[in-house]
C-alpha cells in the first residue's frame, strides 16, 4: 500500500503530496485523513494522508520510496471530506495545504514535537536575590513572564510568544542566561492537565495565629493567609489566589518557605461545563413567522438537498428557537449539525440554550478553552458521542460524517474571517462543505452582510433563499430610537459626554431599578500616552503605531511587536510633566458615570477587563443577577445578550467607526447600532434607545434609528456599485513587506506590473467572464511593523478561478526574492478588515 502525504512544512516547494510506502503492519490504520509520522530529508515530520493506493506511483523507483513510520491516532482525525475541503481552501485562499489541514484539528494535535520552555526557579531566585539590582536586566516583561511560566509549569515558545507578543529577543536572552531552559517535551501533550495549587498547612487557629504573628512589613503574606482563611482553608489554584489577592507568586513562596502553605500540582477537570447543571427546556410553540421559516428549512433537510437560507430576523424575533427546532429535526433524520456563533456571543447564556435542549449531545468549541479542553471536546465528536457542535469560527471543521445542517448566527460578523493564514471565511467554507455533504445552511442575522443579501437577489444570481421575520417573538415592538445631535448639546453649553436626554434617561432607570446598557462604539480602544503641552504621542520605535498603556504593569507596549518601556513622567520632546495616559474610552465613561450618579453600580467590559479567562462570563452573570445598574462596554455588550430588565440602551458616540478608511465603515456602524438597540425591551418591559452622534444625518445612523434595513441597503448598495466594491466585485489584498523602502517600492511596482501582464495573458488566451483591476501599490495603512515597511496592492476582480490563478502565478515569480532577501508577501482573499 502507498500513501500520499502532505508534510508539516508550510512552504511553497513542499506544498504538494509526497509518496510513501506503507508497511504491512500499518496498512489497517492508514486511511485518507490519518495523521502519520514520516521521514522527510534528515528530519521526521508529522503529515496528513491525502490519498492511498494499492499501486506504486507511476514513474518512481520503488526502492527509493521511504516508508511511513508511525500512525499517530487510532481513529483518523480528519475525514476524506475534510481533506478535500483543505485542498479547496488551499486553492481559494492561496495558502499551503498543510496550513488548511492544521487549522482543522485542535491545537493539541499540532505541535507534538515541540520543545517547551521551563523556568529554572533556582537560577531565577539567585538573580532576584543578587544584591545589585542595577545589574538586573530592566525589561519590565521579565518578571511577568517568569510568573506566568511558573504558574503554568511549562509552555511552548509559541504559547509564550502569543502571551507576550514580540518577546522573542527577551526569550532568547533569558535562555542564554539560563533562567529559562528548553526541554524536549517527552510526555504526551494530551495527558491529564494539572495546575499548581496552594494547600494551607495547619488548622484555622494555627494559621490565624501565624498571620497575626507576622511583622507588619509582611502585609502581603498576611493578605494571602487571610484569603485562605476566608475561604475556609479550601485549597486554591495558585493563579486564582494571586489574582484575587493581587500579589506575585514570590509572596506565596515565602509562605511556603515558612511551612504555612504547600504548593502541589493537582489534576484539573477539563470538561469546561462539567460543573454546570443545564436546566432542560422544551420546544416553544412557534409563532407564525417562525413556523414559516422552520417549514422551509425542514423541507430541505428532509430532501437531503443542499441549500443556503438567509434568515433575516429582527433582534428578538426568536431566531435561536428556530435554530433549535431545526436542529431537532436534523437529528431526528439521523444527521448532525454545526452551529457557529461569534466568539464574543458564546456566553454561558448561549451555551445553556443549546445544552438545555440537547444536553450531552452538544460539544462546545471556542478559543477561550485551553488546548486540552478543546481536545477533549473535539474527541467527543470523533468518538461520535455528540451530534451537535456549537462553536466559534473553526468549529466549522468539526469532523462529522453525516452533516445535515450548518447554522451561522450573526453571519455578518467580521470575526468569521480568520486574519492569519489560512485566511479563510467560515461562511464560504461552510457553504462549500455543505455543498459536498448535501447539507442545508442557515445564515441568520438581523443585519445581514451586503454580500449575503445580494446573493438572494436576482442580480446576485439568487444563490441564497431569503427568509424573513419582522416581529419580535414576545410581541414587543422594536424600541424607539432617539438620535441626539451632540453638536447642539455643545452649543447649549453641555460639555459632558452625556447629553441631557441620556442623563435624564439614566436617572429614571436608576430610580425604577431597571438596567442600562451603554455602548462606546470605538475600535481604537487602546490607551495611549500624550503630552498635553506639545502633543507628543509615545510611539513604537519599530512600528508606525502608538504605544498602549498597560495599567497593571505601568508599562507602555506595542501591540504589534511587543516592544515595552516604562511609563514616562516627562515628555521626551519638551520635558513637560503634563504627559499622561488617556484612559480607554470606557474607563473615562465609567469615571464620569460614578461622578454624575453617586452610588451607581457599573460593570465595565472591554479588552482590559475581559482578558482573564472566564471574566467575560463572570461580568455577564453578575449583570444578569442585577448586581449592577449599568453594563458599559465596547462591541462586546452589543451582541446577543438577552436580559429582561434592560430598558435603556445608550450609545455614547455613534460615529467613531464611520471615520475609518474602510468601505465597510457604514455597514459596520449600521449593524452595531441595530444590534445594540436590540438589547432593549426584549421581554415585558418596554425599551428605549438613545444614540448620541455628531452626524445624525448620515444614512447609516438615520437608517439604524428608523430600524430601516431596506433604506440602509439601498443607499449602501448604490455606493458599492458606484465604487466597484463588494458585492459588485471582490477584493484580494496583497501586502508586501521589506526592511528597505526603495527596494520594497521597486518590488511592489514589479508585482503590480506582473499582475497586469498575467491578466492580459489570460484574456489573450481566450479566458473571459472575468474582470481584474490592480490598484496600487501604495503604503499600507500601518506603514511599518517590526521595522519592516509595508506596501499593498489591491485587486478588484470578478471570476474566482481566474483571479486566484493570476495572483498565484504572479506571486510565485517573487519566490526566489522572498527566500533570498527577506521579502514577505501575504495574500488575503476577500479581506474583511482593510486597516
Ligand atoms: P433573536 O436571536 O432573534 O434575537 P431570541 O431567539 O433571543 O431572538 O428570542 C428572543 C426572546 O423570545 C427569547 O427570550 C426567547 O426565549 C423568546 N422566544 C423565542 N421564540 C419564542 C416563542 N415561539 N414563544 C415564546 N417565546 C419565544
Ligand atoms: Zn511635550
Ligand atoms: Zn512595535
Coordinates of C-alpha atoms in Angstrom, one line a residue, residues 234-763:
X234 CA -10.0 25.4 50.8
X235 CA -7.0 24.6 48.6
X236 CA -6.9 27.3 45.8
X237 CA -5.4 27.4 42.4
X238 CA -2.3 29.5 42.6
X239 CA -3.1 31.7 39.7
X240 CA -6.5 32.5 41.0
X241 CA -5.3 33.2 44.5
X242 CA -2.6 35.5 43.2
X243 CA -5.2 37.3 41.2
X244 CA -7.7 37.6 44.0
X245 CA -5.2 39.0 46.5
X246 CA -3.2 41.0 44.0
X247 CA 0.3 39.7 44.9
X248 CA 3.0 37.9 43.0
X249 CA 3.9 34.3 43.5
X250 CA 7.0 35.2 45.4
X251 CA 4.7 36.1 48.4
X252 CA 3.2 32.6 48.3
X253 CA 6.7 31.1 48.0
X254 CA 7.8 32.9 51.2
X255 CA 4.8 31.4 53.0
X256 CA 5.8 28.0 51.6
X257 CA 9.3 28.5 53.0
X258 CA 7.8 29.3 56.4
X259 CA 5.8 26.0 56.1
X260 CA 2.5 27.7 56.2
X261 CA 1.3 26.6 52.8
X262 CA 2.3 23.9 50.4
X263 CA 2.3 24.1 46.6
X264 CA 1.3 21.0 44.7
X265 CA 0.3 20.0 41.2
X266 CA -3.2 18.9 41.1
X267 CA -5.1 17.4 38.2
X268 CA -7.7 19.6 36.8
X269 CA -11.1 18.7 35.3
X270 CA -11.1 19.5 31.7
X271 CA -14.8 19.5 30.8
X272 CA -15.4 23.2 30.7
X273 CA -19.0 22.8 31.5
X274 CA -18.7 19.8 33.9
X275 CA -19.6 21.8 37.0
X276 CA -22.7 23.3 35.5
X277 CA -26.2 21.9 35.5
X278 CA -28.1 22.8 32.4
X279 CA -31.8 23.1 33.0
X280 CA -33.7 21.2 30.4
X281 CA -36.0 23.2 28.2
X282 CA -38.9 22.2 26.0
X283 CA -39.5 23.5 22.5
X284 CA -41.7 26.5 22.4
X285 CA -44.8 26.7 20.2
X286 CA -43.6 28.6 17.2
X287 CA -45.1 31.9 16.1
X288 CA -46.4 32.1 12.6
X289 CA -43.3 33.7 11.2
X290 CA -41.1 31.2 13.0
X291 CA -43.1 28.2 11.6
X292 CA -42.8 29.6 8.1
X293 CA -39.0 29.6 8.4
X294 CA -38.9 26.3 10.2
X295 CA -41.0 24.6 7.5
X296 CA -38.8 25.9 4.7
X297 CA -35.6 24.6 6.4
X298 CA -37.2 21.2 7.3
X299 CA -38.4 20.7 3.7
X300 CA -34.8 21.0 2.5
X301 CA -33.5 18.8 5.4
X302 CA -36.0 16.1 4.6
X303 CA -34.9 16.1 0.9
X304 CA -31.3 15.9 1.9
X305 CA -30.7 18.8 -0.5
X306 CA -28.0 21.4 -0.3
X307 CA -29.5 24.9 0.0
X308 CA -28.4 28.2 1.6
X309 CA -31.0 30.2 3.5
X310 CA -30.5 33.7 4.6
X311 CA -32.7 34.2 7.7
X312 CA -33.1 37.9 8.2
X313 CA -35.0 38.3 11.5
X314 CA -35.2 41.5 13.6
X315 CA -33.4 41.3 17.0
X316 CA -35.6 39.3 19.4
X317 CA -37.6 37.6 16.6
X318 CA -36.7 34.3 18.0
X319 CA -34.1 33.0 15.6
X320 CA -32.5 30.8 18.2
X321 CA -35.7 28.9 18.8
X322 CA -35.9 28.3 15.0
X323 CA -32.3 27.0 15.1
X324 CA -33.0 24.7 18.0
X325 CA -36.1 23.2 16.4
X326 CA -34.4 22.8 13.0
X327 CA -31.5 21.0 14.7
X328 CA -34.0 18.8 16.5
X329 CA -35.4 17.8 13.1
X330 CA -32.0 17.3 11.7
X331 CA -31.1 14.9 14.5
X332 CA -34.4 13.0 14.0
X333 CA -33.3 12.5 10.4
X334 CA -30.2 10.8 11.7
X335 CA -27.9 13.7 10.8
X336 CA -25.5 16.0 12.6
X337 CA -25.5 19.8 13.0
X338 CA -22.9 22.6 13.4
X339 CA -23.8 25.9 14.9
X340 CA -21.4 28.8 14.6
X341 CA -21.7 31.9 16.7
X342 CA -19.2 34.7 17.1
X343 CA -16.7 34.1 19.8
X344 CA -18.0 37.0 21.8
X345 CA -21.6 35.7 21.8
X346 CA -20.6 32.3 23.0
X347 CA -21.7 33.2 26.5
X348 CA -23.0 30.7 29.1
X349 CA -26.4 32.0 28.3
X350 CA -26.0 30.9 24.7
X351 CA -24.5 27.5 25.7
X352 CA -27.4 27.0 28.1
X353 CA -29.9 27.4 25.3
X354 CA -28.3 24.6 23.4
X355 CA -27.3 22.3 26.2
X356 CA -30.7 22.8 27.7
X357 CA -32.3 21.4 24.6
X358 CA -29.8 18.7 23.6
X359 CA -27.9 18.0 26.8
X360 CA -24.9 15.9 26.4
X361 CA -25.4 15.7 22.7
X362 CA -23.6 19.0 22.4
X363 CA -19.9 19.8 22.2
X364 CA -18.8 23.3 22.7
X365 CA -15.6 24.6 20.9
X366 CA -14.1 28.1 21.3
X367 CA -10.8 29.7 21.8
X368 CA -11.2 30.5 25.4
X369 CA -10.9 26.8 26.1
X370 CA -7.4 25.5 26.8
X371 CA -5.7 23.2 24.4
X372 CA -6.7 20.2 26.5
X373 CA -10.3 21.2 26.9
X374 CA -10.6 21.8 23.2
X375 CA -9.0 18.5 22.5
X376 CA -11.3 16.7 24.9
X377 CA -14.4 18.3 23.4
X378 CA -13.2 17.6 19.9
X379 CA -12.6 13.9 20.7
X380 CA -16.2 13.6 21.7
X381 CA -17.1 14.5 18.1
X382 CA -14.6 12.0 16.7
X383 CA -15.9 9.3 19.0
X384 CA -19.4 10.1 17.9
X385 CA -20.6 11.0 21.4
X386 CA -22.2 14.2 20.2
X387 CA -24.3 15.1 17.2
X388 CA -24.3 18.9 17.7
X389 CA -21.4 21.2 17.9
X390 CA -21.6 24.9 18.8
X391 CA -18.6 26.9 18.5
X392 CA -16.7 29.9 17.1
X393 CA -15.2 30.1 13.6
X394 CA -13.1 26.9 13.5
X395 CA -15.9 24.7 14.7
X396 CA -16.9 24.6 11.0
X397 CA -14.2 21.9 10.8
X398 CA -15.9 19.5 13.2
X399 CA -15.2 16.0 11.9
X400 CA -18.8 14.9 11.4
X401 CA -19.6 12.4 8.7
X402 CA -23.3 12.8 8.4
X403 CA -23.7 16.6 8.3
X404 CA -27.2 17.7 7.7
X405 CA -27.3 21.4 8.9
X406 CA -25.0 24.3 9.4
X407 CA -26.2 27.3 11.2
X408 CA -24.2 30.6 11.2
X409 CA -25.7 33.0 13.6
X410 CA -24.8 36.7 13.2
X411 CA -23.5 35.8 9.8
X412 CA -22.4 39.4 9.1
X413 CA -19.7 39.3 11.9
X414 CA -16.2 40.0 10.6
X415 CA -14.8 37.5 13.2
X416 CA -15.8 34.7 10.9
X417 CA -12.9 35.7 8.8
X418 CA -9.6 34.4 10.1
X419 CA -7.0 37.1 9.9
X420 CA -3.9 34.9 9.9
X421 CA -3.1 32.1 7.4
X422 CA -5.1 30.3 6.3
X423 CA -7.2 33.5 5.8
X424 CA -10.5 31.7 5.3
X425 CA -14.0 32.9 5.8
X426 CA -16.2 30.4 7.8
X427 CA -19.2 31.3 5.8
X428 CA -17.7 30.4 2.5
X429 CA -16.1 27.2 3.9
X430 CA -19.5 26.3 5.4
X431 CA -21.2 26.6 2.1
X432 CA -18.5 24.6 0.3
X433 CA -18.7 21.9 3.0
X434 CA -22.5 21.8 2.9
X435 CA -22.5 21.5 -0.9
X436 CA -20.3 18.5 -0.7
X437 CA -22.3 16.9 2.1
X438 CA -25.7 17.7 0.7
X439 CA -26.5 19.8 3.8
X440 CA -28.5 22.9 4.4
X441 CA -27.0 26.2 5.6
X442 CA -28.9 28.8 7.6
X443 CA -27.3 32.2 7.8
X444 CA -29.0 34.2 10.4
X445 CA -28.8 37.9 11.2
X446 CA -30.9 41.0 11.9
X447 CA -28.4 42.9 9.8
X448 CA -27.0 40.5 7.2
X449 CA -23.9 41.4 5.3
X450 CA -24.4 43.1 1.9
X451 CA -22.7 40.1 0.2
X452 CA -25.3 37.7 1.6
X453 CA -28.3 39.9 0.9
X454 CA -27.0 40.5 -2.6
X455 CA -26.8 36.7 -3.1
X456 CA -30.6 36.5 -2.5
X457 CA -31.4 39.0 -5.3
X458 CA -31.9 38.3 -9.0
X459 CA -28.8 40.4 -9.8
X460 CA -26.8 38.3 -7.3
X461 CA -27.9 35.1 -9.0
X462 CA -30.4 34.0 -6.3
X463 CA -27.8 31.8 -4.7
X464 CA -29.4 32.1 -1.3
X465 CA -33.1 31.9 -0.4
X466 CA -34.3 34.8 1.8
X467 CA -36.5 34.1 4.8
X468 CA -37.7 36.9 6.9
X469 CA -39.0 37.5 10.4
X470 CA -40.3 41.1 11.0
X471 CA -41.7 40.9 14.5
X472 CA -40.4 40.0 17.9
X473 CA -41.4 36.6 19.3
X474 CA -42.7 38.1 22.5
X475 CA -44.7 40.7 20.8
X476 CA -42.8 43.7 22.0
X477 CA -42.3 46.4 19.3
X478 CA -38.7 47.3 18.5
X479 CA -37.6 50.0 20.9
X480 CA -37.9 53.6 19.7
X481 CA -34.5 55.2 18.9
X482 CA -33.8 58.8 19.7
X483 CA -30.9 60.5 17.9
X484 CA -29.2 63.2 19.9
X485 CA -27.1 65.7 18.0
X486 CA -24.0 66.3 20.2
X487 CA -23.1 69.5 18.3
X488 CA -26.3 71.0 19.6
X489 CA -25.5 69.9 23.1
X490 CA -22.2 71.7 22.9
X491 CA -23.8 74.8 21.5
X492 CA -26.1 74.8 24.5
X493 CA -23.2 74.6 26.8
X494 CA -23.2 70.9 27.7
X495 CA -19.6 69.8 27.7
X496 CA -20.2 66.4 29.4
X497 CA -20.1 63.2 27.4
X498 CA -23.8 62.6 28.3
X499 CA -26.5 64.6 26.6
X500 CA -29.4 66.0 28.6
X501 CA -31.6 63.2 27.2
X502 CA -29.3 60.4 28.1
X503 CA -28.6 61.9 31.5
X504 CA -32.3 62.0 32.3
X505 CA -33.0 58.6 31.0
X506 CA -30.2 57.0 33.1
X507 CA -31.6 58.8 36.2
X508 CA -35.0 57.4 35.5
X509 CA -33.8 53.8 35.2
X510 CA -31.8 54.1 38.4
X511 CA -34.9 55.3 40.1
X512 CA -37.0 52.5 38.7
X513 CA -34.3 49.9 39.3
X514 CA -34.2 48.9 35.7
X515 CA -31.0 48.2 33.9
X516 CA -29.0 50.0 31.3
X517 CA -26.6 49.0 28.5
X518 CA -24.1 51.7 27.4
X519 CA -22.0 51.2 24.3
X520 CA -18.9 53.1 23.4
X521 CA -18.5 52.5 19.8
X522 CA -14.8 52.6 19.5
X523 CA -12.4 50.2 17.9
X524 CA -9.2 52.0 18.7
X525 CA -9.9 51.2 22.3
X526 CA -6.3 51.3 23.4
X527 CA -5.0 53.7 25.9
X528 CA -2.2 55.9 24.6
X529 CA 0.1 58.4 26.2
X530 CA 0.2 62.0 25.1
X531 CA 1.9 65.2 26.2
X532 CA -0.7 67.9 26.9
X533 CA 1.9 70.7 26.3
X534 CA 3.3 69.7 22.9
X535 CA 1.0 66.9 21.7
X536 CA 3.8 64.3 21.6
X537 CA 2.4 60.8 21.5
X538 CA 4.5 57.9 22.6
X539 CA 5.0 55.6 19.6
X540 CA 6.8 52.4 19.0
X541 CA 10.3 52.8 17.6
X542 CA 9.8 49.8 15.4
X543 CA 6.2 50.2 14.1
X544 CA 4.2 53.2 13.0
X545 CA 1.7 52.9 15.8
X546 CA 1.1 54.5 19.2
X547 CA 2.2 52.5 22.3
X548 CA -0.5 51.2 24.6
X549 CA -0.5 51.9 28.2
X550 CA -0.9 48.9 30.5
X551 CA -2.2 49.8 33.9
X552 CA -1.2 46.6 35.7
X553 CA 2.4 46.7 34.9
X554 CA 2.6 50.5 34.4
X555 CA 4.3 49.9 31.0
X556 CA 3.9 51.1 27.5
X557 CA 3.7 48.4 25.0
X558 CA 3.4 47.9 21.3
X559 CA 0.6 45.6 20.3
X560 CA 2.3 44.7 17.0
X561 CA 5.8 43.8 18.1
X562 CA 5.7 43.6 21.9
X563 CA 8.3 46.3 22.5
X564 CA 7.9 47.6 26.0
X565 CA 9.1 50.5 28.1
X566 CA 8.4 52.1 31.4
X567 CA 5.7 54.7 31.9
X568 CA 7.1 58.2 31.3
X569 CA 6.9 61.0 33.8
X570 CA 8.3 63.6 31.5
X571 CA 7.8 64.4 27.8
X572 CA 10.9 63.4 25.9
X573 CA 10.3 66.2 23.4
X574 CA 9.5 69.2 25.6
X575 CA 10.3 67.9 29.1
X576 CA 6.9 69.0 30.2
X577 CA 5.4 66.9 33.1
X578 CA 1.9 67.1 31.7
X579 CA 2.4 63.8 30.0
X580 CA -0.3 61.3 30.8
X581 CA -2.2 58.4 29.6
X582 CA -5.6 58.8 28.3
X583 CA -7.8 56.0 29.8
X584 CA -9.6 53.7 27.4
X585 CA -12.8 55.4 26.4
X586 CA -14.8 53.1 28.6
X587 CA -12.7 53.8 31.6
X588 CA -13.4 57.5 31.2
X589 CA -17.1 56.9 30.8
X590 CA -17.1 54.9 33.9
X591 CA -15.4 57.6 35.9
X592 CA -17.9 60.2 34.6
X593 CA -20.8 57.9 35.5
X594 CA -19.7 57.5 39.0
X595 CA -19.2 61.2 39.4
X596 CA -22.6 62.1 37.9
X597 CA -24.7 59.4 39.5
X598 CA -23.3 58.7 43.0
X599 CA -23.8 55.1 44.1
X600 CA -24.3 53.8 40.5
X601 CA -23.0 50.3 40.0
X602 CA -21.2 49.9 36.8
X603 CA -19.8 46.8 35.1
X604 CA -17.2 47.7 32.5
X605 CA -16.5 45.2 29.7
X606 CA -13.6 45.9 27.4
X607 CA -10.3 44.3 26.4
X608 CA -8.8 45.3 29.8
X609 CA -11.5 43.8 32.0
X610 CA -12.1 40.6 30.0
X611 CA -8.6 39.4 29.2
X612 CA -8.7 37.0 32.1
X613 CA -10.2 33.6 31.3
X614 CA -13.8 33.4 32.4
X615 CA -14.1 37.1 33.2
X616 CA -16.4 37.8 30.3
X617 CA -18.8 35.2 31.7
X618 CA -18.4 36.5 35.2
X619 CA -19.4 40.0 34.3
X620 CA -22.5 38.9 32.4
X621 CA -23.6 36.6 35.2
X622 CA -23.3 39.5 37.7
X623 CA -25.3 41.8 35.4
X624 CA -27.9 39.1 34.9
X625 CA -28.2 38.8 38.7
X626 CA -28.8 42.5 38.8
X627 CA -25.7 43.2 40.8
X628 CA -25.1 46.3 38.6
X629 CA -27.2 49.0 37.1
X630 CA -25.1 49.6 34.0
X631 CA -23.3 47.3 31.6
X632 CA -20.8 49.5 29.9
X633 CA -18.6 48.4 27.1
X634 CA -17.3 48.1 23.6
X635 CA -18.8 45.8 20.9
X636 CA -19.0 43.0 23.3
X637 CA -22.1 44.4 25.0
X638 CA -23.9 44.8 21.7
X639 CA -24.2 41.2 20.7
X640 CA -26.7 38.5 21.6
X641 CA -27.4 39.4 25.2
X642 CA -30.9 38.8 26.4
X643 CA -31.6 40.5 29.8
X644 CA -35.2 41.1 30.6
X645 CA -34.7 44.2 32.8
X646 CA -32.6 46.2 30.3
X647 CA -34.9 49.0 29.3
X648 CA -32.4 51.6 28.2
X649 CA -29.6 51.4 25.7
X650 CA -27.4 54.4 25.3
X651 CA -24.7 54.8 22.6
X652 CA -22.1 57.4 23.7
X653 CA -20.7 58.2 20.3
X654 CA -22.1 56.5 17.2
X655 CA -19.7 58.0 14.6
X656 CA -16.3 56.8 15.7
X657 CA -16.2 53.8 13.4
X658 CA -17.6 55.8 10.5
X659 CA -14.4 57.7 10.0
X660 CA -12.2 54.6 9.5
X661 CA -10.8 54.3 6.0
X662 CA -12.7 51.1 5.2
X663 CA -15.5 50.8 2.7
X664 CA -17.4 48.7 5.2
X665 CA -17.5 51.5 7.8
X666 CA -21.1 52.4 7.1
X667 CA -22.2 48.8 7.2
X668 CA -20.4 48.2 10.5
X669 CA -22.0 51.2 12.1
X670 CA -25.4 50.3 11.0
X671 CA -25.0 46.7 12.2
X672 CA -23.6 47.7 15.5
X673 CA -26.3 50.3 16.3
X674 CA -29.0 47.9 15.3
X675 CA -27.6 45.1 17.4
X676 CA -27.2 47.2 20.5
X677 CA -30.6 48.7 20.1
X678 CA -31.9 45.2 20.0
X679 CA -30.8 44.7 23.6
X680 CA -33.5 46.9 25.0
X681 CA -37.0 45.9 25.9
X682 CA -36.8 42.3 24.8
X683 CA -39.3 40.9 27.3
X684 CA -42.2 42.6 29.1
X685 CA -40.8 46.0 30.0
X686 CA -40.7 48.4 27.1
X687 CA -37.3 49.6 25.9
X688 CA -35.8 52.9 24.7
X689 CA -32.6 53.7 22.9
X690 CA -30.7 56.9 22.8
X691 CA -27.9 57.4 20.3
X692 CA -25.5 60.3 20.6
X693 CA -23.9 61.4 17.4
X694 CA -22.2 64.2 15.6
X695 CA -23.6 63.2 12.2
X696 CA -27.3 62.3 12.7
X697 CA -27.9 62.8 9.0
X698 CA -25.5 60.0 8.0
X699 CA -27.6 57.4 6.2
X700 CA -26.2 54.5 8.4
X701 CA -27.2 56.2 11.6
X702 CA -30.5 57.5 10.3
X703 CA -31.5 54.1 9.0
X704 CA -30.5 52.3 12.2
X705 CA -32.6 54.8 14.2
X706 CA -35.6 54.0 12.0
X707 CA -35.0 50.2 12.1
X708 CA -34.9 50.5 8.4
X709 CA -32.7 47.9 6.8
X710 CA -34.2 48.4 3.4
X711 CA -33.3 52.1 3.3
X712 CA -29.8 51.4 4.5
X713 CA -29.4 48.6 1.9
X714 CA -30.4 50.8 -0.9
X715 CA -28.0 53.6 -0.2
X716 CA -25.2 51.3 0.7
X717 CA -25.5 49.2 -2.5
X718 CA -25.5 52.4 -4.5
X719 CA -22.2 53.4 -3.0
X720 CA -20.7 50.0 -3.5
X721 CA -21.9 49.8 -7.1
X722 CA -20.5 53.3 -7.9
X723 CA -17.1 52.4 -6.4
X724 CA -16.9 48.8 -7.6
X725 CA -16.7 47.4 -4.1
X726 CA -18.1 44.1 -2.9
X727 CA -20.7 42.7 -3.5
X728 CA -20.3 44.1 -7.1
X729 CA -16.7 43.0 -7.2
X730 CA -14.4 41.0 -4.9
X731 CA -11.1 42.0 -3.4
X732 CA -7.7 40.5 -2.9
X733 CA -5.2 42.3 -0.7
X734 CA -1.6 41.7 -1.4
X735 CA 0.7 43.0 1.3
X736 CA 4.5 43.2 0.7
X737 CA 7.0 43.9 3.4
X738 CA 10.7 44.5 3.4
X739 CA 13.3 46.3 5.5
X740 CA 14.2 48.8 2.9
X741 CA 11.8 51.2 1.4
X742 CA 13.4 51.8 -2.1
X743 CA 13.7 48.1 -2.6
X744 CA 10.2 47.5 -1.4
X745 CA 8.9 50.1 -3.8
X746 CA 10.6 48.6 -6.8
X747 CA 9.4 45.1 -5.9
X748 CA 5.9 46.3 -5.3
X749 CA 5.8 48.0 -8.7
X750 CA 7.2 44.9 -10.3
X751 CA 4.5 42.8 -8.7
X752 CA 1.7 45.1 -9.8
X753 CA 3.2 45.0 -13.3
X754 CA 3.3 41.3 -13.3
X755 CA -0.3 41.0 -12.1
X756 CA -1.4 43.2 -15.0
X757 CA 0.6 41.2 -17.5
X758 CA -0.8 37.9 -16.2
X759 CA -4.3 39.3 -16.5
X760 CA -3.7 40.4 -20.0
X761 CA -2.2 37.0 -20.9
X762 CA -5.3 35.3 -19.5
X763 CA -7.5 37.4 -21.7

